[in-house]
Amino acid sequence: MLQFGGGKFLRAFVDLFVEEMNHSDHPVGRVVVLQSSDSSRAEAFNRQTHYHVLIHGSQAGRVVDETRQVHSVSRAVVAGHEWGTTLEIGRSEDLRWIVSNTTEAGLALDTAEVGADEVGTPRSFPAKLASVLSARYDAGAFPIQVLPCELVDRNADLLRSLVLKQAHTWGFARDVLDWIGDGVVWSNTLVDRIVSAPPPRHPLETMDALLCAAEPFVIWAIESEEPPFAHPAVHAVSQIDAYVLRKVRILNGAHTALVQRALGQVETVLEAMEDASLREWVEALMFEEIVPVVEDRVEDAAGFARPTLER
């Protein structure tokens, strides 16, 4: 797997999935993290043999407090001065997936982009991906699946259009454009897991520069005929839109509404949920207003809302 970005979310989400699969009967391999520039994070990936994810929260009425070791990242490559290495990874027959989480800002082209045949590293994420896919096509390698994790509607559709636009600008041949557009598998996804920095003064903080924390709840919905690998949190769905609607209306919608309702009364979500009147208000909002509006358009709206309160 080639991974654009090595932030906390991907470390506690995709990379942890790969780690868990590698301890199953169906291992899926290792991850190479691509960083845009030199950073302490890239240095930490290459210095450390593994990192830790703290899984903490409440799930099905049970308190979860676990520490997971993640060994699935083999190394980090810095695009700024290792672009040739990046292209070699792109050409590899062992490469099966490309994942990314470059935030919304990363899903944009750069008007200052140089020509594709000029020496240097492409500037934008879509241009980097176009260059990697072109190198893979030239090497005759089989197409791969692109799984963007950015939180935007139909993220793969958007990324595909940006990559093709950059490829057109660079003057890629028609067969390369067709292969990128139709040969590569572009899968829209929805990610759902709250990830954060570790608690202050955690004992592992001094020895693990990549330490992060995550809640037990996790879903990766992928618009595909089958999931890329058989992890219990990874779900192949026919249409991603319903899953996006469910998350945005119930989780994000209730959270946003709670900010307005509780502003000036409490500082955190936990404090709000421990306040009887605020919790009653949120529960009524979810089950009397939001769920009835979306339940005909999404799968198990009430079943999603109940663990949302727990989260």
mmCIF file of N, CA and C in Angstrom, residues 53-142:
data_model
loop_
_atom_site.group_PDB
_atom_site.id
_atom_site.type_symbol
_atom_site.label_atom_id
_atom_site.label_comp_id
_atom_site.label_asym_id
_atom_site.label_seq_id
_atom_site.Cartn_x
_atom_site.Cartn_y
_atom_site.Cartn_z
ATOM 1 N N VAL A 53 -1.218 2.825 19.254
ATOM 2 C CA VAL A 53 -2.521 3.480 19.183
ATOM 3 C C VAL A 53 -3.274 3.140 20.465
ATOM 4 N N LEU A 54 -3.693 4.160 21.176
ATOM 5 C CA LEU A 54 -4.480 3.973 22.391
ATOM 6 C C LEU A 54 -5.953 3.934 22.006
ATOM 7 N N ILE A 55 -6.619 2.815 22.261
ATOM 8 C CA ILE A 55 -8.046 2.682 21.975
ATOM 9 C C ILE A 55 -8.787 2.882 23.287
ATOM 10 N N HIS A 56 -9.527 3.987 23.369
ATOM 11 C CA HIS A 56 -10.152 4.331 24.649
ATOM 12 C C HIS A 56 -11.547 4.884 24.403
ATOM 13 N N GLY A 57 -12.498 4.397 25.205
ATOM 14 C CA GLY A 57 -13.860 4.898 25.089
ATOM 15 C C GLY A 57 -14.850 3.880 25.620
ATOM 16 N N SER A 58 -16.096 4.096 25.273
ATOM 17 C CA SER A 58 -17.170 3.210 25.703
ATOM 18 C C SER A 58 -17.795 2.559 24.476
ATOM 19 N N GLN A 59 -18.014 1.257 24.545
ATOM 20 C CA GLN A 59 -18.602 0.532 23.423
ATOM 21 C C GLN A 59 -19.533 -0.541 23.961
ATOM 22 N N ALA A 60 -20.799 -0.475 23.558
ATOM 23 C CA ALA A 60 -21.809 -1.438 23.999
ATOM 24 C C ALA A 60 -21.865 -1.518 25.522
ATOM 25 N N GLY A 61 -21.739 -0.350 26.174
ATOM 26 C CA GLY A 61 -21.830 -0.304 27.620
ATOM 27 C C GLY A 61 -20.585 -0.738 28.357
ATOM 28 N N ARG A 62 -19.520 -1.010 27.626
ATOM 29 C CA ARG A 62 -18.271 -1.483 28.235
ATOM 30 C C ARG A 62 -17.163 -0.474 28.010
ATOM 31 N N VAL A 63 -16.391 -0.193 29.053
ATOM 32 C CA VAL A 63 -15.260 0.709 28.916
ATOM 33 C C VAL A 63 -14.118 -0.027 28.231
ATOM 34 N N VAL A 64 -13.592 0.578 27.170
ATOM 35 C CA VAL A 64 -12.471 -0.001 26.416
ATOM 36 C C VAL A 64 -11.231 0.846 26.691
ATOM 37 N N ASP A 65 -10.157 0.205 27.080
ATOM 38 C CA ASP A 65 -8.894 0.897 27.346
ATOM 39 C C ASP A 65 -7.767 -0.050 26.951
ATOM 40 N N GLU A 66 -7.349 0.033 25.695
ATOM 41 C CA GLU A 66 -6.362 -0.894 25.141
ATOM 42 C C GLU A 66 -5.240 -0.127 24.452
ATOM 43 N N THR A 67 -4.101 -0.761 24.342
ATOM 44 C CA THR A 67 -2.971 -0.192 23.615
ATOM 45 C C THR A 67 -2.562 -1.169 22.527
ATOM 46 N N ARG A 68 -2.552 -0.718 21.288
ATOM 47 C CA ARG A 68 -2.199 -1.572 20.144
ATOM 48 C C ARG A 68 -0.840 -1.147 19.578
ATOM 49 N N GLN A 69 -0.016 -2.108 19.266
ATOM 50 C CA GLN A 69 1.232 -1.841 18.554
ATOM 51 C C GLN A 69 0.989 -1.981 17.056
ATOM 52 N N VAL A 70 1.518 -1.046 16.282
ATOM 53 C CA VAL A 70 1.342 -1.066 14.826
ATOM 54 C C VAL A 70 2.719 -1.177 14.166
ATOM 55 N N HIS A 71 2.929 -2.285 13.459
ATOM 56 C CA HIS A 71 4.189 -2.546 12.757
ATOM 57 C C HIS A 71 4.014 -2.498 11.247
ATOM 58 N N SER A 72 2.815 -2.111 10.778
ATOM 59 C CA SER A 72 2.490 -2.279 9.360
ATOM 60 C C SER A 72 3.184 -1.284 8.440
ATOM 61 N N VAL A 73 3.669 -0.153 8.967
ATOM 62 C CA VAL A 73 4.365 0.835 8.126
ATOM 63 C C VAL A 73 5.824 0.430 7.992
ATOM 64 N N SER A 74 6.249 0.152 6.773
ATOM 65 C CA SER A 74 7.634 -0.288 6.558
ATOM 66 C C SER A 74 8.612 0.871 6.581
ATOM 67 N N ARG A 75 8.196 2.014 6.032
ATOM 68 C CA ARG A 75 9.085 3.174 5.992
ATOM 69 C C ARG A 75 8.312 4.391 5.489
ATOM 70 N N ALA A 76 8.941 5.540 5.631
ATOM 71 C CA ALA A 76 8.394 6.776 5.071
ATOM 72 C C ALA A 76 9.339 7.282 3.998
ATOM 73 N N VAL A 77 8.786 7.759 2.908
ATOM 74 C CA VAL A 77 9.547 8.321 1.801
ATOM 75 C C VAL A 77 9.180 9.794 1.684
ATOM 76 N N VAL A 78 10.178 10.644 1.529
ATOM 77 C CA VAL A 78 9.948 12.077 1.422
ATOM 78 C C VAL A 78 9.943 12.467 -0.057
ATOM 79 N N ALA A 79 8.777 12.889 -0.534
ATOM 80 C CA ALA A 79 8.620 13.171 -1.961
ATOM 81 C C ALA A 79 9.585 14.241 -2.441
ATOM 82 N N GLY A 80 9.870 15.204 -1.590
ATOM 83 C CA GLY A 80 10.689 16.330 -2.013
ATOM 84 C C GLY A 80 12.051 15.963 -2.548
ATOM 85 N N HIS A 81 12.670 14.909 -1.994
ATOM 86 C CA HIS A 81 13.985 14.516 -2.508
ATOM 87 C C HIS A 81 14.096 13.009 -2.757
ATOM 88 N N GLU A 82 12.958 12.298 -2.750
ATOM 89 C CA GLU A 82 12.969 10.866 -3.071
ATOM 90 C C GLU A 82 11.880 10.544 -4.094
ATOM 91 N N TRP A 83 11.707 11.442 -5.059
ATOM 92 C CA TRP A 83 10.624 11.230 -6.012
ATOM 93 C C TRP A 83 10.889 10.013 -6.901
ATOM 94 N N GLY A 84 12.137 9.783 -7.242
ATOM 95 C CA GLY A 84 12.466 8.590 -8.028
ATOM 96 C C GLY A 84 12.084 7.318 -7.289
ATOM 97 N N THR A 85 12.314 7.289 -5.987
ATOM 98 C CA THR A 85 11.914 6.136 -5.173
ATOM 99 C C THR A 85 10.407 5.986 -5.165
ATOM 100 N N THR A 86 9.705 7.107 -5.087
ATOM 101 C CA THR A 86 8.243 7.075 -5.108
ATOM 102 C C THR A 86 7.732 6.442 -6.396
ATOM 103 N N LEU A 87 8.315 6.827 -7.526
ATOM 104 C CA LEU A 87 7.885 6.265 -8.808
ATOM 105 C C LEU A 87 8.194 4.776 -8.889
ATOM 106 N N GLU A 88 9.309 4.353 -8.303
ATOM 107 C CA GLU A 88 9.629 2.930 -8.272
ATOM 108 C C GLU A 88 8.582 2.149 -7.483
ATOM 109 N N ILE A 89 8.137 2.721 -6.376
ATOM 110 C CA ILE A 89 7.069 2.086 -5.600
ATOM 111 C C ILE A 89 5.801 2.006 -6.441
ATOM 112 N N GLY A 90 5.515 3.073 -7.183
ATOM 113 C CA GLY A 90 4.336 3.082 -8.043
ATOM 114 C C GLY A 90 4.375 2.008 -9.115
ATOM 115 N N ARG A 91 5.561 1.665 -9.569
ATOM 116 C CA ARG A 91 5.711 0.643 -10.615
ATOM 117 C C ARG A 91 5.666 -0.787 -10.071
ATOM 118 N N SER A 92 5.771 -0.947 -8.778
ATOM 119 C CA SER A 92 5.931 -2.267 -8.174
ATOM 120 C C SER A 92 4.730 -3.178 -8.424
ATOM 121 N N GLU A 93 5.005 -4.424 -8.748
ATOM 122 C CA GLU A 93 3.939 -5.417 -8.902
ATOM 123 C C GLU A 93 3.320 -5.779 -7.554
ATOM 124 N N ASP A 94 4.012 -5.461 -6.468
ATOM 125 C CA ASP A 94 3.472 -5.759 -5.141
ATOM 126 C C ASP A 94 2.445 -4.720 -4.690
ATOM 127 N N LEU A 95 2.408 -3.585 -5.360
ATOM 128 C CA LEU A 95 1.497 -2.512 -4.953
ATOM 129 C C LEU A 95 0.069 -2.857 -5.368
ATOM 130 N N ARG A 96 -0.854 -2.774 -4.406
ATOM 131 C CA ARG A 96 -2.246 -3.119 -4.685
ATOM 132 C C ARG A 96 -3.207 -1.964 -4.426
ATOM 133 N N TRP A 97 -2.850 -1.074 -3.482
ATOM 134 C CA TRP A 97 -3.756 0.009 -3.124
ATOM 135 C C TRP A 97 -2.982 1.308 -2.941
ATOM 136 N N ILE A 98 -3.656 2.411 -3.232
ATOM 137 C CA ILE A 98 -3.176 3.745 -2.889
ATOM 138 C C ILE A 98 -4.236 4.381 -2.010
ATOM 139 N N VAL A 99 -3.834 4.848 -0.840
ATOM 140 C CA VAL A 99 -4.760 5.523 0.067
ATOM 141 C C VAL A 99 -4.236 6.930 0.334
ATOM 142 N N SER A 100 -5.128 7.790 0.800
ATOM 143 C CA SER A 100 -4.708 9.174 1.051
ATOM 144 C C SER A 100 -5.596 9.802 2.108
ATOM 145 N N ASN A 101 -5.038 10.797 2.791
ATOM 146 C CA ASN A 101 -5.822 11.704 3.618
ATOM 147 C C ASN A 101 -5.064 13.025 3.655
ATOM 148 N N THR A 102 -5.230 13.784 2.598
ATOM 149 C CA THR A 102 -4.497 15.045 2.442
ATOM 150 C C THR A 102 -5.328 16.239 2.869
ATOM 151 N N THR A 103 -6.496 15.998 3.475
ATOM 152 C CA THR A 103 -7.500 16.992 3.855
ATOM 153 C C THR A 103 -8.115 17.623 2.600
ATOM 154 N N GLU A 104 -9.127 18.422 2.799
ATOM 155 C CA GLU A 104 -9.792 19.071 1.666
ATOM 156 C C GLU A 104 -8.822 19.937 0.870
ATOM 157 N N ALA A 105 -7.876 20.557 1.573
ATOM 158 C CA ALA A 105 -6.919 21.432 0.890
ATOM 159 C C ALA A 105 -6.062 20.671 -0.100
ATOM 160 N N GLY A 106 -5.864 19.380 0.147
ATOM 161 C CA GLY A 106 -5.036 18.581 -0.755
ATOM 162 C C GLY A 106 -5.732 18.224 -2.054
ATOM 163 N N LEU A 107 -7.053 18.322 -2.084
ATOM 164 C CA LEU A 107 -7.803 17.975 -3.293
ATOM 165 C C LEU A 107 -7.961 19.205 -4.171
ATOM 166 N N ALA A 108 -6.835 19.664 -4.685
ATOM 167 C CA ALA A 108 -6.812 20.850 -5.542
ATOM 168 C C ALA A 108 -5.547 20.809 -6.377
ATOM 169 N N LEU A 109 -5.610 21.424 -7.553
ATOM 170 C CA LEU A 109 -4.446 21.519 -8.419
ATOM 171 C C LEU A 109 -3.668 22.788 -8.105
ATOM 172 N N ASP A 110 -2.418 22.812 -8.540
ATOM 173 C CA ASP A 110 -1.540 23.961 -8.318
ATOM 174 C C ASP A 110 -1.265 24.615 -9.664
ATOM 175 N N THR A 111 -1.621 25.874 -9.794
ATOM 176 C CA THR A 111 -1.434 26.565 -11.072
ATOM 177 C C THR A 111 0.037 26.755 -11.412
ATOM 178 N N ALA A 112 0.909 26.600 -10.416
ATOM 179 C CA ALA A 112 2.351 26.758 -10.655
ATOM 180 C C ALA A 112 3.024 25.430 -10.985
ATOM 181 N N GLU A 113 2.240 24.397 -11.254
ATOM 182 C CA GLU A 113 2.792 23.074 -11.550
ATOM 183 C C GLU A 113 3.695 23.133 -12.779
ATOM 184 N N VAL A 114 4.856 22.461 -12.686
ATOM 185 C CA VAL A 114 5.766 22.407 -13.828
ATOM 186 C C VAL A 114 5.335 21.301 -14.773
ATOM 187 N N GLY A 115 5.994 21.216 -15.915
ATOM 188 C CA GLY A 115 5.659 20.184 -16.885
ATOM 189 C C GLY A 115 5.990 18.794 -16.383
ATOM 190 N N ALA A 116 5.262 17.794 -16.878
ATOM 191 C CA ALA A 116 5.433 16.428 -16.406
ATOM 192 C C ALA A 116 6.815 15.877 -16.723
ATOM 193 N N ASP A 117 7.463 16.393 -17.768
ATOM 194 C CA ASP A 117 8.755 15.849 -18.168
ATOM 195 C C ASP A 117 9.922 16.636 -17.571
ATOM 196 N N GLU A 118 9.625 17.613 -16.726
ATOM 197 C CA GLU A 118 10.682 18.386 -16.110
ATOM 198 C C GLU A 118 11.162 17.707 -14.834
ATOM 199 N N VAL A 119 12.412 17.926 -14.499
ATOM 200 C CA VAL A 119 12.981 17.327 -13.307
ATOM 201 C C VAL A 119 12.358 17.967 -12.076
ATOM 202 N N GLY A 120 12.026 17.150 -11.081
ATOM 203 C CA GLY A 120 11.468 17.683 -9.848
ATOM 204 C C GLY A 120 10.223 16.944 -9.424
ATOM 205 N N THR A 121 9.787 17.241 -8.231
ATOM 206 C CA THR A 121 8.614 16.595 -7.651
ATOM 207 C C THR A 121 7.363 17.400 -7.978
ATOM 208 N N PRO A 122 6.301 16.771 -8.458
ATOM 209 C CA PRO A 122 5.046 17.504 -8.664
ATOM 210 C C PRO A 122 4.602 18.193 -7.380
ATOM 211 N N ARG A 123 3.900 19.293 -7.517
ATOM 212 C CA ARG A 123 3.564 20.109 -6.357
ATOM 213 C C ARG A 123 2.307 19.622 -5.639
ATOM 214 N N SER A 124 1.227 19.437 -6.375
ATOM 215 C CA SER A 124 -0.042 19.086 -5.737
ATOM 216 C C SER A 124 -0.163 17.575 -5.567
ATOM 217 N N PHE A 125 -1.078 17.177 -4.664
ATOM 218 C CA PHE A 125 -1.351 15.756 -4.489
ATOM 219 C C PHE A 125 -1.906 15.120 -5.770
ATOM 220 N N PRO A 126 -2.918 15.716 -6.450
ATOM 221 C CA PRO A 126 -3.395 15.086 -7.688
ATOM 222 C C PRO A 126 -2.302 14.952 -8.743
ATOM 223 N N ALA A 127 -1.388 15.926 -8.824
ATOM 224 C CA ALA A 127 -0.297 15.836 -9.795
ATOM 225 C C ALA A 127 0.668 14.724 -9.418
ATOM 226 N N LYS A 128 0.958 14.580 -8.147
ATOM 227 C CA LYS A 128 1.818 13.468 -7.701
ATOM 228 C C LYS A 128 1.189 12.134 -8.075
ATOM 229 N N LEU A 129 -0.119 12.016 -7.817
ATOM 230 C CA LEU A 129 -0.808 10.762 -8.122
ATOM 231 C C LEU A 129 -0.841 10.508 -9.623
ATOM 232 N N ALA A 130 -1.066 11.540 -10.425
ATOM 233 C CA ALA A 130 -1.045 11.381 -11.885
ATOM 234 C C ALA A 130 0.304 10.875 -12.348
ATOM 235 N N SER A 131 1.378 11.403 -11.781
ATOM 236 C CA SER A 131 2.721 10.991 -12.157
ATOM 237 C C SER A 131 2.991 9.539 -11.766
ATOM 238 N N VAL A 132 2.554 9.144 -10.562
ATOM 239 C CA VAL A 132 2.732 7.758 -10.104
ATOM 240 C C VAL A 132 1.966 6.795 -11.001
ATOM 241 N N LEU A 133 0.723 7.149 -11.337
ATOM 242 C CA LEU A 133 -0.088 6.254 -12.175
ATOM 243 C C LEU A 133 0.479 6.168 -13.591
ATOM 244 N N SER A 134 1.001 7.275 -14.107
ATOM 245 C CA SER A 134 1.621 7.245 -15.429
ATOM 246 C C SER A 134 2.829 6.328 -15.436
ATOM 247 N N ALA A 135 3.643 6.406 -14.390
ATOM 248 C CA ALA A 135 4.813 5.533 -14.292
ATOM 249 C C ALA A 135 4.386 4.072 -14.212
ATOM 250 N N ARG A 136 3.295 3.823 -13.510
ATOM 251 C CA ARG A 136 2.804 2.446 -13.394
ATOM 252 C C ARG A 136 2.308 1.929 -14.748
ATOM 253 N N TYR A 137 1.627 2.775 -15.487
ATOM 254 C CA TYR A 137 1.176 2.380 -16.820
ATOM 255 C C TYR A 137 2.360 2.068 -17.725
ATOM 256 N N ASP A 138 3.364 2.938 -17.714
ATOM 257 C CA ASP A 138 4.544 2.736 -18.566
ATOM 258 C C ASP A 138 5.272 1.443 -18.223
ATOM 259 N N ALA A 139 5.194 1.030 -16.951
ATOM 260 C CA ALA A 139 5.873 -0.196 -16.527
ATOM 261 C C ALA A 139 5.064 -1.449 -16.863
ATOM 262 N N GLY A 140 3.844 -1.261 -17.347
ATOM 263 C CA GLY A 140 3.004 -2.410 -17.690
ATOM 264 C C GLY A 140 2.424 -3.126 -16.489
ATOM 265 N N ALA A 141 2.411 -2.481 -15.326
ATOM 266 C CA ALA A 141 1.871 -3.105 -14.126
ATOM 267 C C ALA A 141 0.344 -3.087 -14.167
ATOM 268 N N PHE A 142 -0.263 -3.999 -13.412
ATOM 269 C CA PHE A 142 -1.721 -4.092 -13.411
ATOM 270 C C PHE A 142 -2.326 -2.877 -12.708
#
